[in-house]
Amino acid sequence: MSEKKVPFDKELLYKISQREGTPFYIYDGKAIVDNFERFKKAFSWNSDFRNYFAVKALPNLNILKMLGERGSGSDCSSLPELKLSKEAGITGERIMFTSNDTPNEEFIEAYRLNAIINLDDITHINALESAIKGFPETISFRYNPGKERTGNVFIGNPVEAKYGVTKDQLFDCYKIAKQKGAKHFYLHTMVASCELKRDFIVQTANSLFSLVKKIYDETGIRIEGVDLGGGIGIPYTPDAEEMNLELLSKEIKELYDRIIVKNGLAPLKVFFECGRMITGPYGYLVTKVRHVCHKYKDYVGLDACMADLMRPALYGAYHHITVLGKENEIKDHKYDVTGSLCENNDKFAIDRPLCKIEKGDMLVIHDAGAHAHAMGFNYNAKLRSPEFLVNPDGDILKIRRRETFEDYVAPQLFNPEKLEF
Ligand SMILES: *Cc1c(COP(=O)(O)O)cnc(C)c1O
């Protein structure tokens, strides 16, 4: 097992903790940008290739701006996400609006921003039309393959999924949208989550490319682009291997040549909307040990808790832990690593082999760059942690301050408003 490394100078983390306290999140901007560029380069054979970064993975303006400046799109599914994207300078067709159970105001804002609106249901064609009092020239549909595909533990089985239109409905969707005035058509699916098997993603490309042909054959409608969704996984455990993007691209290109080019359906834009794969490995939760307790088991109590990072408690997810400054000590102890919530599942790790840990040690929790801070919550009146970004120039930026009691309590009315009807 190779040990996961912390890319920052230890002294820097100590200095930040002295000035700003713990816990905090810190992101490696250069690694994020390099990874994003590598993804783009791998798919450069497709001249319109784009990754729409899933805003929900890391909804911080500075991160979105950093990616947006380099040509990233954004994948939004709510009004605040649309607004964040706009604030970060990502608008127009660089926004993919993939919502479900969508309220009118979100259709209206997505249309106003000229986003690609990706409809989740056949009834949403009329819902969109009545919301915006017209119909967009560009439209996309989210396809649910039903029993043709299987899911995994994170995303579940497509037949059970609330998302997307069925194969039968799909053809009608495009025909109706065309009658309503649409001129540019896209096709989307999202069947993977945290998937490290290349073949699974290649299968998705196969299924969408084949559908592009079928839609053309049956309706005469030319699909201009396919969005293969997000869901490319990252290696959370030290022995897992990251997705080989170059091989993934090569295998998808072979299908593209065979299904799209050969049938005269090129050019076809290829999109992804990965969040986790872009930022996940490059974010770290830095936290300090408050107490080491010996009960029936040995416990390490941190100043971070499940409200900072809920993946371990939610899915039993593995997040690697480095004890700063003790990287080379033997892991001859075993601990449950906990937070301070009044919930027994508030644990970052269970029976984790670690070196001997003492009060005051600083721990770095890895792979916290996506679906981490974003999933945070305020239960037990826990206040959200600050976020720092070491940008590609090496500057250390505070991109979100620590939440205060005043922030937490702001929506509560000490002088209640009496509703009189
Ligand atoms: C969550 C989500 C994504 C991003 O998933 P990752 O696992 O972060 O790549 C992309 N598209 C849709 C529609 C999603 O719901």
GROMACS .gro file of C-alpha atoms and ligand atoms in nm:
model
  436
    1MET     CA    1   0.000   0.000   0.000
    2SER     CA    2   0.141   0.335  -0.098
    3GLU     CA    3   0.085   0.610   0.157
    4LYS     CA    4  -0.117   0.908   0.040
    5LYS     CA    5   0.088   1.228   0.065
    6VAL     CA    6  -0.012   1.571   0.187
    7PRO     CA    7   0.108   1.815  -0.083
    8PHE     CA    8   0.145   2.117   0.148
    9ASP     CA    9   0.436   2.215   0.365
   10LYS     CA   10   0.358   2.109   0.723
   11GLU     CA   11   0.464   2.449   0.853
   12LEU     CA   12   0.204   2.615   0.632
   13LEU     CA   13  -0.074   2.403   0.782
   14TYR     CA   14   0.051   2.480   1.137
   15LYS     CA   15   0.061   2.852   1.056
   16ILE     CA   16  -0.290   2.853   0.912
   17SER     CA   17  -0.416   2.666   1.217
   18GLN     CA   18  -0.249   2.913   1.454
   19ARG     CA   19  -0.404   3.209   1.278
   20GLU     CA   20  -0.739   3.072   1.172
   21GLY     CA   21  -0.800   2.779   1.406
   22THR     CA   22  -0.907   2.428   1.311
   23PRO     CA   23  -1.081   2.254   1.149
   24PHE     CA   24  -1.039   2.395   0.800
   25TYR     CA   25  -1.050   2.283   0.440
   26ILE     CA   26  -0.762   2.348   0.205
   27TYR     CA   27  -0.753   2.293  -0.173
   28ASP     CA   28  -0.452   2.244  -0.399
   29GLY     CA   29  -0.536   2.479  -0.688
   30LYS     CA   30  -0.247   2.380  -0.912
   31ALA     CA   31  -0.334   2.011  -0.885
   32ILE     CA   32  -0.700   2.087  -0.964
   33VAL     CA   33  -0.607   2.292  -1.269
   34ASP     CA   34  -0.350   2.039  -1.393
   35ASN     CA   35  -0.604   1.760  -1.357
   36PHE     CA   36  -0.869   1.962  -1.541
   37GLU     CA   37  -0.624   2.036  -1.825
   38ARG     CA   38  -0.528   1.669  -1.844
   39PHE     CA   39  -0.893   1.573  -1.889
   40LYS     CA   40  -0.932   1.833  -2.166
   41LYS     CA   41  -0.614   1.721  -2.338
   42ALA     CA   42  -0.715   1.354  -2.326
   43PHE     CA   43  -1.032   1.436  -2.521
   44SER     CA   44  -0.883   1.702  -2.749
   45TRP     CA   45  -0.967   1.484  -3.053
   46ASN     CA   46  -1.322   1.611  -3.000
   47SER     CA   47  -1.289   1.981  -3.079
   48ASP     CA   48  -1.596   2.078  -2.877
   49PHE     CA   49  -1.516   1.861  -2.576
   50ARG     CA   50  -1.621   2.017  -2.247
   51ASN     CA   51  -1.650   1.917  -1.884
   52TYR     CA   52  -1.938   2.087  -1.708
   53PHE     CA   53  -1.810   2.091  -1.351
   54ALA     CA   54  -2.089   1.972  -1.121
   55VAL     CA   55  -2.132   2.276  -0.896
   56LYS     CA   56  -2.279   2.066  -0.616
   57ALA     CA   57  -1.945   1.892  -0.568
   58LEU     CA   58  -1.764   2.209  -0.456
   59PRO     CA   59  -1.986   2.517  -0.474
   60ASN     CA   60  -1.720   2.776  -0.397
   61LEU     CA   61  -1.708   3.084  -0.622
   62ASN     CA   62  -1.330   3.099  -0.633
   63ILE     CA   63  -1.300   2.737  -0.738
   64LEU     CA   64  -1.568   2.788  -1.005
   65LYS     CA   65  -1.388   3.100  -1.128
   66MET     CA   66  -1.055   2.920  -1.140
   67LEU     CA   67  -1.209   2.643  -1.353
   68GLY     CA   68  -1.427   2.880  -1.557
   69GLU     CA   69  -1.123   3.088  -1.660
   70ARG     CA   70  -0.982   2.773  -1.812
   71GLY     CA   71  -1.289   2.697  -2.018
   72SER     CA   72  -1.481   2.473  -1.781
   73GLY     CA   73  -1.857   2.468  -1.799
   74SER     CA   74  -2.079   2.425  -1.497
   75ASP     CA   75  -2.349   2.171  -1.431
   76CYS     CA   76  -2.624   2.331  -1.222
   77SER     CA   77  -2.943   2.193  -1.075
   78SER     CA   78  -3.084   2.475  -0.864
   79LEU     CA   79  -3.138   2.849  -0.871
   80PRO     CA   80  -2.852   2.926  -0.629
   81GLU     CA   81  -2.620   2.706  -0.836
   82LEU     CA   82  -2.720   2.901  -1.149
   83LYS     CA   83  -2.647   3.226  -0.966
   84LEU     CA   84  -2.310   3.099  -0.840
   85SER     CA   85  -2.220   2.998  -1.191
   86LYS     CA   86  -2.313   3.340  -1.329
   87GLU     CA   87  -2.114   3.514  -1.051
   88ALA     CA   88  -1.815   3.300  -1.147
   89GLY     CA   89  -1.849   3.419  -1.508
   90ILE     CA   90  -1.986   3.096  -1.651
   91THR     CA   91  -2.297   3.162  -1.860
   92GLY     CA   92  -2.469   3.066  -2.186
   93GLU     CA   93  -2.404   2.722  -2.329
   94ARG     CA   94  -2.127   2.676  -2.075
   95ILE     CA   95  -2.404   2.602  -1.826
   96MET     CA   96  -2.576   2.266  -1.835
   97PHE     CA   97  -2.896   2.291  -1.635
   98THR     CA   98  -2.969   1.935  -1.525
   99SER     CA   99  -3.248   1.962  -1.271
  100ASN     CA  100  -3.534   1.741  -1.169
  101ASP     CA  101  -3.866   1.824  -1.006
  102THR     CA  102  -3.791   2.173  -1.136
  103PRO     CA  103  -3.975   2.487  -1.022
  104ASN     CA  104  -4.072   2.752  -1.278
  105GLU     CA  105  -3.829   3.013  -1.153
  106GLU     CA  106  -3.537   2.783  -1.225
  107PHE     CA  107  -3.649   2.724  -1.584
  108ILE     CA  108  -3.684   3.101  -1.620
  109GLU     CA  109  -3.338   3.179  -1.485
  110ALA     CA  110  -3.172   2.899  -1.686
  111TYR     CA  111  -3.340   3.033  -2.002
  112ARG     CA  112  -3.238   3.390  -1.918
  113LEU     CA  113  -2.876   3.276  -1.886
  114ASN     CA  114  -2.900   3.088  -2.219
  115ALA     CA  115  -2.803   2.766  -2.044
  116ILE     CA  116  -2.854   2.432  -2.212
  117ILE     CA  117  -3.173   2.313  -2.045
  118ASN     CA  118  -3.162   1.940  -1.992
  119LEU     CA  119  -3.516   1.816  -1.929
  120ASP     CA  120  -3.578   1.533  -1.686
  121ASP     CA  121  -3.926   1.433  -1.796
  122ILE     CA  122  -4.160   1.438  -2.095
  123THR     CA  123  -4.410   1.651  -1.898
  124HIS     CA  124  -4.138   1.911  -1.844
  125ILE     CA  125  -4.159   2.009  -2.211
  126ASN     CA  126  -4.492   2.179  -2.140
  127ALA     CA  127  -4.380   2.291  -1.796
  128LEU     CA  128  -4.081   2.468  -1.951
  129GLU     CA  129  -4.292   2.620  -2.228
  130SER     CA  130  -4.546   2.762  -1.988
  131ALA     CA  131  -4.275   2.889  -1.749
  132ILE     CA  132  -4.077   3.080  -2.010
  133LYS     CA  133  -4.372   3.152  -2.243
  134GLY     CA  134  -4.191   3.015  -2.544
  135PHE     CA  135  -3.942   2.743  -2.618
  136PRO     CA  136  -3.562   2.753  -2.628
  137GLU     CA  137  -3.377   2.691  -2.955
  138THR     CA  138  -3.147   2.451  -2.774
  139ILE     CA  139  -3.279   2.162  -2.570
  140SER     CA  140  -3.143   1.847  -2.412
  141PHE     CA  141  -3.309   1.541  -2.263
  142ARG     CA  142  -3.189   1.323  -1.981
  143TYR     CA  143  -3.215   0.958  -2.078
  144ASN     CA  144  -3.279   0.681  -1.826
  145PRO     CA  145  -3.172   0.347  -1.978
  146GLY     CA  146  -3.391   0.143  -1.739
  147LYS     CA  147  -3.308  -0.223  -1.735
  148GLU     CA  148  -3.049  -0.187  -2.012
  149ARG     CA  149  -2.794  -0.072  -1.753
  150THR     CA  150  -2.711  -0.157  -1.395
  151GLY     CA  151  -2.599   0.097  -1.137
  152ASN     CA  152  -2.363   0.065  -0.843
  153VAL     CA  153  -2.403   0.104  -0.466
  154PHE     CA  154  -2.381   0.484  -0.487
  155ILE     CA  155  -2.628   0.554  -0.765
  156GLY     CA  156  -2.859   0.253  -0.752
  157ASN     CA  157  -3.042   0.077  -1.032
  158PRO     CA  158  -3.171   0.292  -1.324
  159VAL     CA  159  -3.514   0.124  -1.314
  160GLU     CA  160  -3.555   0.253  -0.958
  161ALA     CA  161  -3.422   0.600  -1.040
  162LYS     CA  162  -3.651   0.901  -1.042
  163TYR     CA  163  -3.443   1.064  -1.315
  164GLY     CA  164  -3.473   1.090  -1.688
  165VAL     CA  165  -3.707   0.984  -1.967
  166THR     CA  166  -3.752   0.625  -2.080
  167LYS     CA  167  -3.628   0.501  -2.413
  168ASP     CA  168  -3.981   0.496  -2.557
  169GLN     CA  169  -4.050   0.852  -2.443
  170LEU     CA  170  -3.719   0.984  -2.572
  171PHE     CA  171  -3.810   0.980  -2.941
  172ASP     CA  172  -4.138   1.163  -2.875
  173CYS     CA  173  -3.953   1.415  -2.660
  174TYR     CA  174  -3.734   1.522  -2.951
  175LYS     CA  175  -4.025   1.528  -3.196
  176ILE     CA  176  -4.236   1.745  -2.964
  177ALA     CA  177  -3.945   1.977  -2.887
  178LYS     CA  178  -3.885   2.021  -3.259
  179GLN     CA  179  -4.251   2.106  -3.320
  180LYS     CA  180  -4.221   2.368  -3.049
  181GLY     CA  181  -3.932   2.533  -3.229
  182ALA     CA  182  -3.616   2.372  -3.092
  183LYS     CA  183  -3.331   2.368  -3.344
  184HIS     CA  184  -3.036   2.229  -3.148
  185PHE     CA  185  -3.061   1.898  -2.966
  186TYR     CA  186  -2.850   1.731  -2.699
  187LEU     CA  187  -2.869   1.396  -2.524
  188HIS     CA  188  -2.765   1.330  -2.165
  189THR     CA  189  -2.747   1.045  -1.920
  190MET     CA  190  -2.604   0.996  -1.573
  191VAL     CA  191  -2.578   0.635  -1.469
  192ALA     CA  192  -2.247   0.628  -1.283
  193SER     CA  193  -2.137   0.747  -0.943
  194CYS     CA  194  -1.789   0.713  -0.804
  195GLU     CA  195  -1.718   0.459  -1.077
  196LEU     CA  196  -1.359   0.348  -1.126
  197LYS     CA  197  -1.427   0.083  -1.391
  198ARG     CA  198  -1.339   0.232  -1.728
  199ASP     CA  199  -1.559  -0.014  -1.912
  200PHE     CA  200  -1.869   0.117  -1.738
  201ILE     CA  201  -1.810   0.471  -1.870
  202VAL     CA  202  -1.723   0.338  -2.217
  203GLN     CA  203  -2.055   0.148  -2.214
  204THR     CA  204  -2.234   0.476  -2.147
  205ALA     CA  205  -2.069   0.631  -2.452
  206ASN     CA  206  -2.167   0.326  -2.656
  207SER     CA  207  -2.527   0.352  -2.545
  208LEU     CA  208  -2.553   0.726  -2.620
  209PHE     CA  209  -2.374   0.709  -2.955
  210SER     CA  210  -2.608   0.426  -3.061
  211LEU     CA  211  -2.907   0.633  -2.952
  212VAL     CA  212  -2.786   0.931  -3.154
  213LYS     CA  213  -2.801   0.707  -3.462
  214LYS     CA  214  -3.138   0.562  -3.368
  215ILE     CA  215  -3.288   0.905  -3.305
  216TYR     CA  216  -3.163   1.021  -3.643
  217ASP     CA  217  -3.294   0.711  -3.818
  218GLU     CA  218  -3.638   0.732  -3.656
  219THR     CA  219  -3.697   1.107  -3.640
  220GLY     CA  220  -3.449   1.270  -3.877
  221ILE     CA  221  -3.328   1.480  -3.583
  222ARG     CA  222  -2.951   1.534  -3.558
  223ILE     CA  223  -2.820   1.533  -3.204
  224GLU     CA  224  -2.537   1.787  -3.175
  225GLY     CA  225  -2.381   1.663  -2.855
  226VAL     CA  226  -2.392   1.392  -2.592
  227ASP     CA  227  -2.332   1.446  -2.223
  228LEU     CA  228  -2.199   1.130  -2.062
  229GLY     CA  229  -2.273   1.267  -1.715
  230GLY     CA  230  -2.044   1.275  -1.415
  231GLY     CA  231  -1.961   0.990  -1.188
  232ILE     CA  232  -1.600   0.910  -1.270
  233GLY     CA  233  -1.460   0.789  -0.940
  234ILE     CA  234  -1.142   0.867  -0.753
  235PRO     CA  235  -0.918   0.631  -0.558
  236TYR     CA  236  -1.018   0.692  -0.196
  237THR     CA  237  -0.822   0.396  -0.064
  238PRO     CA  238  -0.445   0.389  -0.107
  239ASP     CA  239  -0.460   0.068  -0.312
  240ALA     CA  240  -0.727   0.185  -0.561
  241GLU     CA  241  -0.619   0.306  -0.902
  242GLU     CA  242  -0.734   0.628  -1.062
  243MET     CA  243  -0.923   0.625  -1.392
  244ASN     CA  244  -0.687   0.622  -1.689
  245LEU     CA  245  -0.833   0.918  -1.879
  246GLU     CA  246  -0.614   0.869  -2.183
  247LEU     CA  247  -0.729   0.509  -2.226
  248LEU     CA  248  -1.088   0.607  -2.154
  249SER     CA  249  -1.069   0.869  -2.426
  250LYS     CA  250  -0.907   0.628  -2.672
  251GLU     CA  251  -1.181   0.369  -2.621
  252ILE     CA  252  -1.456   0.628  -2.653
  253LYS     CA  253  -1.295   0.762  -2.970
  254GLU     CA  254  -1.300   0.413  -3.124
  255LEU     CA  255  -1.675   0.398  -3.065
  256TYR     CA  256  -1.714   0.752  -3.194
  257ASP     CA  257  -1.538   0.661  -3.518
  258ARG     CA  258  -1.735   0.339  -3.555
  259ILE     CA  259  -2.083   0.467  -3.469
  260ILE     CA  260  -2.081   0.843  -3.528
  261VAL     CA  261  -1.825   0.912  -3.802
  262LYS     CA  262  -1.906   0.602  -4.012
  263ASN     CA  263  -2.276   0.690  -4.015
  264GLY     CA  264  -2.218   1.050  -4.117
  265LEU     CA  265  -2.328   1.185  -3.779
  266ALA     CA  266  -2.007   1.377  -3.703
  267PRO     CA  267  -1.928   1.623  -3.564
  268LEU     CA  268  -2.086   1.533  -3.233
  269LYS     CA  269  -1.979   1.721  -2.921
  270VAL     CA  270  -1.874   1.504  -2.629
  271PHE     CA  271  -1.939   1.638  -2.280
  272PHE     CA  272  -1.894   1.516  -1.926
  273GLU     CA  273  -2.019   1.675  -1.607
  274CYS     CA  274  -1.771   1.539  -1.358
  275GLY     CA  275  -1.735   1.700  -1.019
  276ARG     CA  276  -1.564   1.449  -0.795
  277MET     CA  277  -1.299   1.352  -1.048
  278ILE     CA  278  -1.193   1.718  -1.099
  279THR     CA  279  -1.150   1.839  -0.740
  280GLY     CA  280  -1.205   1.539  -0.511
  281PRO     CA  281  -0.845   1.423  -0.457
  282TYR     CA  282  -0.716   1.780  -0.414
  283GLY     CA  283  -0.908   1.892  -0.107
  284TYR     CA  284  -0.807   1.819   0.254
  285LEU     CA  285  -0.982   1.858   0.586
  286VAL     CA  286  -0.730   1.963   0.850
  287THR     CA  287  -0.832   1.897   1.208
  288LYS     CA  288  -0.679   1.875   1.553
  289VAL     CA  289  -0.703   1.596   1.812
  290ARG     CA  290  -0.892   1.717   2.119
  291HIS     CA  291  -0.893   1.400   2.324
  292VAL     CA  292  -0.766   1.045   2.314
  293CYS     CA  293  -0.998   0.821   2.516
  294HIS     CA  294  -0.979   0.458   2.621
  295LYS     CA  295  -1.319   0.296   2.672
  296TYR     CA  296  -1.416  -0.051   2.544
  297LYS     CA  297  -1.232   0.070   2.234
  298ASP     CA  298  -0.977   0.347   2.174
  299TYR     CA  299  -1.113   0.676   2.049
  300VAL     CA  300  -0.954   0.981   1.892
  301GLY     CA  301  -1.184   1.283   1.930
  302LEU     CA  302  -1.133   1.556   1.669
  303ASP     CA  303  -1.244   1.917   1.646
  304ALA     CA  304  -1.397   1.828   1.305
  305CYS     CA  305  -1.714   1.623   1.298
  306MET     CA  306  -1.960   1.462   1.061
  307ALA     CA  307  -2.112   1.807   1.001
  308ASP     CA  308  -1.783   1.894   0.822
  309LEU     CA  309  -1.757   1.572   0.622
  310MET     CA  310  -2.045   1.330   0.626
  311ARG     CA  311  -1.936   1.073   0.366
  312PRO     CA  312  -1.791   0.822   0.617
  313ALA     CA  313  -2.106   0.832   0.831
  314LEU     CA  314  -2.340   0.842   0.532
  315TYR     CA  315  -2.192   0.569   0.314
  316GLY     CA  316  -1.926   0.411   0.531
  317ALA     CA  317  -1.688   0.576   0.286
  318TYR     CA  318  -1.314   0.542   0.339
  319HIS     CA  319  -1.117   0.865   0.374
  320HIS     CA  320  -0.746   0.827   0.427
  321ILE     CA  321  -0.598   0.995   0.735
  322THR     CA  322  -0.246   1.129   0.773
  323VAL     CA  323  -0.113   1.219   1.118
  324LEU     CA  324   0.093   1.526   1.038
  325GLY     CA  325   0.457   1.495   1.136
  326LYS     CA  326   0.418   1.125   1.222
  327GLU     CA  327   0.396   0.994   0.866
  328ASN     CA  328   0.679   0.748   0.918
  329GLU     CA  329   0.575   0.604   1.254
  330ILE     CA  330   0.447   0.248   1.260
  331LYS     CA  331   0.072   0.205   1.262
  332ASP     CA  332   0.056  -0.020   1.563
  333HIS     CA  333  -0.259   0.130   1.717
  334LYS     CA  334  -0.620   0.102   1.618
  335TYR     CA  335  -0.871   0.381   1.672
  336ASP     CA  336  -1.221   0.495   1.602
  337VAL     CA  337  -1.174   0.853   1.485
  338THR     CA  338  -1.474   1.057   1.593
  339GLY     CA  339  -1.627   1.402   1.598
  340SER     CA  340  -1.830   1.565   1.873
  341LEU     CA  341  -2.187   1.531   1.742
  342CYS     CA  342  -2.438   1.363   1.969
  343GLU     CA  343  -2.469   1.084   1.715
  344ASN     CA  344  -2.272   0.764   1.750
  345ASN     CA  345  -2.219   0.737   1.374
  346ASP     CA  346  -2.016   1.060   1.385
  347LYS     CA  347  -1.699   0.873   1.296
  348PHE     CA  348  -1.440   0.943   1.026
  349ALA     CA  349  -1.295   0.595   1.062
  350ILE     CA  350  -1.364   0.277   1.253
  351ASP     CA  351  -1.087   0.043   1.370
  352ARG     CA  352  -0.837   0.238   1.164
  353PRO     CA  353  -0.474   0.132   1.204
  354LEU     CA  354  -0.280   0.447   1.290
  355CYS     CA  355   0.033   0.539   1.481
  356LYS     CA  356   0.004   0.633   1.848
  357ILE     CA  357  -0.197   0.953   1.859
  358GLU     CA  358  -0.174   1.226   2.121
  359LYS     CA  359  -0.383   1.522   2.217
  360GLY     CA  360  -0.291   1.817   1.995
  361ASP     CA  361  -0.183   1.609   1.694
  362MET     CA  362  -0.294   1.748   1.361
  363LEU     CA  363  -0.475   1.511   1.126
  364VAL     CA  364  -0.528   1.557   0.755
  365ILE     CA  365  -0.830   1.383   0.605
  366HIS     CA  366  -0.776   1.316   0.236
  367ASP     CA  367  -0.996   1.328  -0.074
  368ALA     CA  368  -1.220   1.599   0.069
  369GLY     CA  369  -1.228   1.815  -0.243
  370ALA     CA  370  -1.574   1.713  -0.363
  371HIS     CA  371  -1.904   1.627  -0.197
  372ALA     CA  372  -1.730   1.713   0.130
  373HIS     CA  373  -1.762   2.073   0.259
  374ALA     CA  374  -2.063   2.098   0.026
  375MET     CA  375  -2.251   1.829   0.217
  376GLY     CA  376  -2.184   2.000   0.550
  377PHE     CA  377  -2.468   2.087   0.781
  378ASN     CA  378  -2.547   2.266   1.104
  379TYR     CA  379  -2.685   1.989   1.326
  380ASN     CA  380  -2.597   2.038   1.695
  381ALA     CA  381  -2.543   2.403   1.591
  382LYS     CA  382  -2.205   2.313   1.446
  383LEU     CA  383  -2.061   2.602   1.250
  384ARG     CA  384  -1.922   2.551   0.901
  385SER     CA  385  -1.545   2.540   0.854
  386PRO     CA  386  -1.349   2.791   0.649
  387GLU     CA  387  -1.194   2.702   0.313
  388PHE     CA  388  -0.850   2.796   0.185
  389LEU     CA  389  -0.711   2.770  -0.165
  390VAL     CA  390  -0.345   2.756  -0.257
  391ASN     CA  391  -0.392   2.895  -0.607
  392PRO     CA  392  -0.181   2.796  -0.909
  393ASP     CA  393   0.048   3.098  -0.840
  394GLY     CA  394   0.113   2.970  -0.489
  395ASP     CA  395  -0.088   3.240  -0.309
  396ILE     CA  396  -0.276   3.126  -0.002
  397LEU     CA  397  -0.630   3.254  -0.026
  398LYS     CA  398  -0.911   3.241   0.225
  399ILE     CA  399  -1.207   3.164   0.002
  400ARG     CA  400  -1.464   3.115   0.275
  401ARG     CA  401  -1.447   3.243   0.631
  402ARG     CA  402  -1.545   3.041   0.934
  403GLU     CA  403  -1.915   3.059   1.009
  404THR     CA  404  -2.004   3.254   1.324
  405PHE     CA  405  -2.284   3.224   1.574
  406GLU     CA  406  -2.433   3.537   1.416
  407ASP     CA  407  -2.442   3.364   1.073
  408TYR     CA  408  -2.602   3.059   1.225
  409VAL     CA  409  -2.870   3.244   1.410
  410ALA     CA  410  -2.944   3.507   1.142
  411PRO     CA  411  -3.265   3.344   1.005
  412GLN     CA  412  -3.411   3.300   1.354
  413LEU     CA  413  -3.644   3.574   1.471
  414PHE     CA  414  -3.580   3.672   1.833
  415ASN     CA  415  -3.883   3.894   1.793
  416PRO     CA  416  -4.123   3.657   1.621
  417GLU     CA  417  -4.335   3.791   1.341
  418LYS     CA  418  -4.702   3.737   1.413
  419LEU     CA  419  -4.890   3.621   1.104
  420GLU     CA  420  -5.224   3.798   1.084
  421PHE     CA  421  -5.473   3.685   0.826
  422LIG     C1  422  -2.397   1.468  -0.893
  422LIG     C2  423  -2.407   1.484  -1.037
  422LIG     C3  424  -2.293   1.502  -1.115
  422LIG     C4  425  -2.153   1.496  -1.060
  422LIG     O1  426  -2.120   1.374  -1.007
  422LIG     P1  427  -1.967   1.342  -0.969
  422LIG     O2  428  -1.975   1.213  -0.898
  422LIG     O3  429  -1.925   1.454  -0.878
  422LIG     O4  430  -1.890   1.339  -1.094
  422LIG     C5  431  -2.310   1.525  -1.250
  422LIG     N1  432  -2.433   1.529  -1.306
  422LIG     C6  433  -2.545   1.513  -1.234
  422LIG     C7  434  -2.674   1.521  -1.303
  422LIG     C8  435  -2.536   1.490  -1.098
  422LIG     O5  436  -2.648   1.473  -1.027
   0.00000   0.00000   0.00000
